Amino acid sequence: VDSPFSVFSYDKRMDPDIYDYIDQQVYYLRAEIPVVINFDDGGKYSEEMKDKIKKCVTRHYHLQYEDIRYEHHKSILFGATLLLAGLTMLAVHFILMYFFMSKGWNKMEVVNEVTLIVSWMFIWSSADAFIVSGHSKRVDIYNAGQLALADITFSKAKI
């Protein structure tokens, strides 16, 4: 590759194929072991070009990290909203149950059961947002963070 930059970007944006290749090849380890991205430039890139490449790669993965963090934050807010709605519906269920029992209206059990089922649906959906989806988002945040902090090196081909 003569230039790792996109053809019409005036050396401001990296070719997206390079990011795809990095994403496919990276193997995430513990946080103590940093990710190293090595560009085999054959010794032909100037220091200015190397700095541009480092800035582009770091910026790309930092933006990806921030995007995943933002989506995770939205997911947490959505889960909290579902939990609040579920707890509210559960409170409504108990209030209606008390009201109907005090009036002697036993035929309204269907309404009580529906509010109970809806409340638990909201509560379990919030648990899913916090636990299941939240875990995968935290792993994605960790991986994107490792790439955002990756060491970017350049070396000549060793064949």
mmCIF file of C-alpha atoms in Angstrom:
data_model
loop_
_atom_site.group_PDB
_atom_site.id
_atom_site.type_symbol
_atom_site.label_atom_id
_atom_site.label_comp_id
_atom_site.label_asym_id
_atom_site.label_seq_id
_atom_site.Cartn_x
_atom_site.Cartn_y
_atom_site.Cartn_z
ATOM 1 C CA VAL A 1 0.000 0.000 0.000
ATOM 2 C CA ASP A 2 1.476 3.324 -1.016
ATOM 3 C CA SER A 3 -0.673 5.333 1.363
ATOM 4 C CA PRO A 4 -2.905 4.080 4.166
ATOM 5 C CA PHE A 5 -5.215 7.075 3.713
ATOM 6 C CA SER A 6 -8.453 7.157 1.746
ATOM 7 C CA VAL A 7 -8.024 8.340 -1.812
ATOM 8 C CA PHE A 8 -10.013 11.583 -1.589
ATOM 9 C CA SER A 9 -9.403 12.453 2.061
ATOM 10 C CA TYR A 10 -6.286 14.606 1.559
ATOM 11 C CA ASP A 11 -4.418 12.444 4.068
ATOM 12 C CA LYS A 12 -6.965 13.082 6.814
ATOM 13 C CA ARG A 13 -8.891 9.779 6.943
ATOM 14 C CA MET A 14 -7.539 6.261 6.984
ATOM 15 C CA ASP A 15 -8.772 3.715 4.498
ATOM 16 C CA PRO A 16 -11.696 1.869 6.178
ATOM 17 C CA ASP A 17 -10.254 -1.466 5.055
ATOM 18 C CA ILE A 18 -7.357 -0.922 7.455
ATOM 19 C CA TYR A 19 -9.748 -0.571 10.386
ATOM 20 C CA ASP A 20 -11.627 -3.676 9.264
ATOM 21 C CA TYR A 21 -8.349 -5.583 9.130
ATOM 22 C CA ILE A 22 -7.326 -4.371 12.602
ATOM 23 C CA ASP A 23 -10.746 -5.320 14.014
ATOM 24 C CA GLN A 24 -10.477 -8.813 12.528
ATOM 25 C CA GLN A 25 -6.900 -9.431 13.668
ATOM 26 C CA VAL A 26 -6.865 -7.974 17.164
ATOM 27 C CA TYR A 27 -6.860 -10.399 20.072
ATOM 28 C CA TYR A 28 -7.870 -8.841 23.378
ATOM 29 C CA LEU A 29 -5.967 -9.839 26.477
ATOM 30 C CA ARG A 30 -5.906 -8.652 30.070
ATOM 31 C CA ALA A 31 -5.648 -4.930 30.707
ATOM 32 C CA GLU A 32 -2.027 -5.302 31.835
ATOM 33 C CA ILE A 33 -1.034 -6.434 28.350
ATOM 34 C CA PRO A 34 -1.522 -3.557 25.896
ATOM 35 C CA VAL A 35 -2.645 -4.043 22.322
ATOM 36 C CA VAL A 36 0.095 -3.230 19.811
ATOM 37 C CA ILE A 37 -0.809 -2.241 16.266
ATOM 38 C CA ASN A 38 2.230 -2.597 14.032
ATOM 39 C CA PHE A 39 2.253 -1.048 10.557
ATOM 40 C CA ASP A 40 4.737 -2.691 8.241
ATOM 41 C CA ASP A 41 5.774 0.412 6.332
ATOM 42 C CA GLY A 42 8.971 -0.937 4.841
ATOM 43 C CA GLY A 43 10.788 2.096 6.219
ATOM 44 C CA LYS A 44 9.246 4.433 3.648
ATOM 45 C CA TYR A 45 6.902 6.538 5.849
ATOM 46 C CA SER A 46 8.185 9.855 7.127
ATOM 47 C CA GLU A 47 7.781 10.834 10.777
ATOM 48 C CA GLU A 48 5.025 13.245 9.763
ATOM 49 C CA MET A 49 3.128 10.443 8.005
ATOM 50 C CA LYS A 50 3.597 8.166 11.024
ATOM 51 C CA ASP A 51 2.198 10.849 13.336
ATOM 52 C CA LYS A 52 -0.823 11.320 11.052
ATOM 53 C CA ILE A 53 -1.457 7.573 11.025
ATOM 54 C CA LYS A 54 -1.169 7.379 14.816
ATOM 55 C CA LYS A 55 -3.580 10.291 15.253
ATOM 56 C CA CYS A 56 -6.089 8.829 12.800
ATOM 57 C CA VAL A 57 -6.079 5.378 14.371
ATOM 58 C CA THR A 58 -6.237 6.751 17.917
ATOM 59 C CA ARG A 59 -9.045 9.163 16.993
ATOM 60 C CA HIS A 60 -11.033 6.454 15.236
ATOM 61 C CA TYR A 61 -10.925 4.036 18.146
ATOM 62 C CA HIS A 62 -11.460 6.771 20.719
ATOM 63 C CA LEU A 63 -14.626 7.847 18.881
ATOM 64 C CA GLN A 64 -15.726 4.222 18.703
ATOM 65 C CA TYR A 65 -15.119 3.910 22.455
ATOM 66 C CA GLU A 66 -17.155 7.043 23.185
ATOM 67 C CA ASP A 67 -19.976 5.859 20.918
ATOM 68 C CA ILE A 68 -20.205 2.499 22.690
ATOM 69 C CA ARG A 69 -20.106 4.232 26.094
ATOM 70 C CA TYR A 70 -22.934 6.545 25.014
ATOM 71 C CA GLU A 71 -25.043 3.593 23.818
ATOM 72 C CA HIS A 72 -24.376 1.788 27.103
ATOM 73 C CA HIS A 73 -25.433 4.880 29.038
ATOM 74 C CA LYS A 74 -28.681 5.033 27.028
ATOM 75 C CA SER A 75 -29.241 1.342 27.728
ATOM 76 C CA ILE A 76 -28.803 1.910 31.470
ATOM 77 C CA LEU A 77 -31.293 4.797 31.405
ATOM 78 C CA PHE A 78 -33.745 2.648 29.451
ATOM 79 C CA GLY A 79 -33.336 -0.183 31.968
ATOM 80 C CA ALA A 80 -33.883 2.214 34.881
ATOM 81 C CA THR A 81 -37.021 3.543 33.187
ATOM 82 C CA LEU A 82 -38.317 0.000 32.715
ATOM 83 C CA LEU A 83 -37.571 -0.812 36.346
ATOM 84 C CA LEU A 84 -39.380 2.308 37.526
ATOM 85 C CA ALA A 85 -42.363 1.495 35.293
ATOM 86 C CA GLY A 86 -42.429 -2.085 36.587
ATOM 87 C CA LEU A 87 -42.292 -1.019 40.215
ATOM 88 C CA THR A 88 -45.018 1.555 39.572
ATOM 89 C CA MET A 89 -47.221 -1.087 37.956
ATOM 90 C CA LEU A 90 -46.537 -3.407 40.889
ATOM 91 C CA ALA A 91 -47.639 -0.665 43.291
ATOM 92 C CA VAL A 92 -50.750 -0.101 41.160
ATOM 93 C CA HIS A 93 -51.426 -3.832 41.338
ATOM 94 C CA PHE A 94 -51.328 -3.844 45.146
ATOM 95 C CA ILE A 95 -53.433 -0.682 45.387
ATOM 96 C CA LEU A 96 -56.058 -2.107 43.029
ATOM 97 C CA MET A 97 -56.005 -5.428 44.847
ATOM 98 C CA TYR A 98 -56.587 -3.694 48.184
ATOM 99 C CA PHE A 99 -59.306 -1.476 46.691
ATOM 100 C CA PHE A 100 -61.157 -4.347 45.011
ATOM 101 C CA MET A 101 -60.926 -6.585 48.080
ATOM 102 C CA SER A 102 -62.215 -3.832 50.367
ATOM 103 C CA LYS A 103 -65.216 -3.278 48.069
ATOM 104 C CA GLY A 104 -65.848 -7.007 47.742
ATOM 105 C CA TRP A 105 -65.391 -6.978 43.958
ATOM 106 C CA ASN A 106 -63.858 -10.378 43.363
ATOM 107 C CA LYS A 107 -64.730 -10.319 39.650
ATOM 108 C CA MET A 108 -61.935 -7.800 38.988
ATOM 109 C CA GLU A 109 -59.197 -10.396 39.482
ATOM 110 C CA VAL A 110 -58.383 -10.246 35.778
ATOM 111 C CA VAL A 111 -57.340 -6.599 36.099
ATOM 112 C CA ASN A 112 -55.114 -7.486 39.047
ATOM 113 C CA GLU A 113 -53.506 -10.355 37.168
ATOM 114 C CA VAL A 114 -52.900 -8.230 34.068
ATOM 115 C CA THR A 115 -51.242 -5.454 36.093
ATOM 116 C CA LEU A 116 -49.126 -8.055 37.896
ATOM 117 C CA ILE A 117 -47.999 -9.652 34.629
ATOM 118 C CA VAL A 118 -47.233 -6.286 33.003
ATOM 119 C CA SER A 119 -45.257 -5.139 36.033
ATOM 120 C CA TRP A 120 -43.118 -8.276 36.000
ATOM 121 C CA MET A 121 -42.564 -7.938 32.264
ATOM 122 C CA PHE A 122 -41.166 -4.445 32.848
ATOM 123 C CA ILE A 123 -39.028 -5.619 35.762
ATOM 124 C CA TRP A 124 -37.582 -8.590 33.827
ATOM 125 C CA SER A 125 -36.920 -6.376 30.791
ATOM 126 C CA SER A 126 -34.971 -4.008 33.009
ATOM 127 C CA ALA A 127 -33.014 -6.937 34.445
ATOM 128 C CA ASP A 128 -32.182 -7.988 30.899
ATOM 129 C CA ALA A 129 -31.037 -4.450 30.070
ATOM 130 C CA PHE A 130 -28.850 -4.287 33.181
ATOM 131 C CA ILE A 131 -27.420 -7.804 33.255
ATOM 132 C CA VAL A 132 -27.433 -9.533 29.875
ATOM 133 C CA SER A 133 -27.160 -6.621 27.452
ATOM 134 C CA GLY A 134 -25.177 -4.587 29.955
ATOM 135 C CA HIS A 135 -22.476 -7.246 30.213
ATOM 136 C CA SER A 136 -21.942 -7.453 26.468
ATOM 137 C CA LYS A 137 -21.818 -3.642 26.248
ATOM 138 C CA ARG A 138 -19.224 -3.533 29.054
ATOM 139 C CA VAL A 139 -17.091 -6.046 27.160
ATOM 140 C CA ASP A 140 -17.404 -3.911 24.011
ATOM 141 C CA ILE A 141 -16.408 -0.805 26.001
ATOM 142 C CA TYR A 142 -13.380 -2.633 27.411
ATOM 143 C CA ASN A 143 -12.296 -3.831 23.961
ATOM 144 C CA ALA A 144 -12.762 -0.417 22.361
ATOM 145 C CA GLY A 145 -10.846 1.150 25.231
ATOM 146 C CA GLN A 146 -7.945 -1.219 24.648
ATOM 147 C CA LEU A 147 -7.837 -0.255 20.975
ATOM 148 C CA ALA A 148 -8.113 3.455 21.833
ATOM 149 C CA LEU A 149 -5.026 3.095 24.050
ATOM 150 C CA ALA A 150 -3.138 0.767 21.697
ATOM 151 C CA ASP A 151 0.554 1.251 21.045
ATOM 152 C CA ILE A 152 1.035 2.037 17.368
ATOM 153 C CA THR A 153 4.408 1.066 15.993
ATOM 154 C CA PHE A 154 6.073 1.014 12.589
ATOM 155 C CA SER A 155 8.710 -1.425 11.407
ATOM 156 C CA LYS A 156 10.368 -2.688 8.298
ATOM 157 C CA ALA A 157 9.392 -6.020 6.826
ATOM 158 C CA LYS A 158 11.188 -8.970 8.427
ATOM 159 C CA ILE A 159 11.176 -11.680 5.806
#
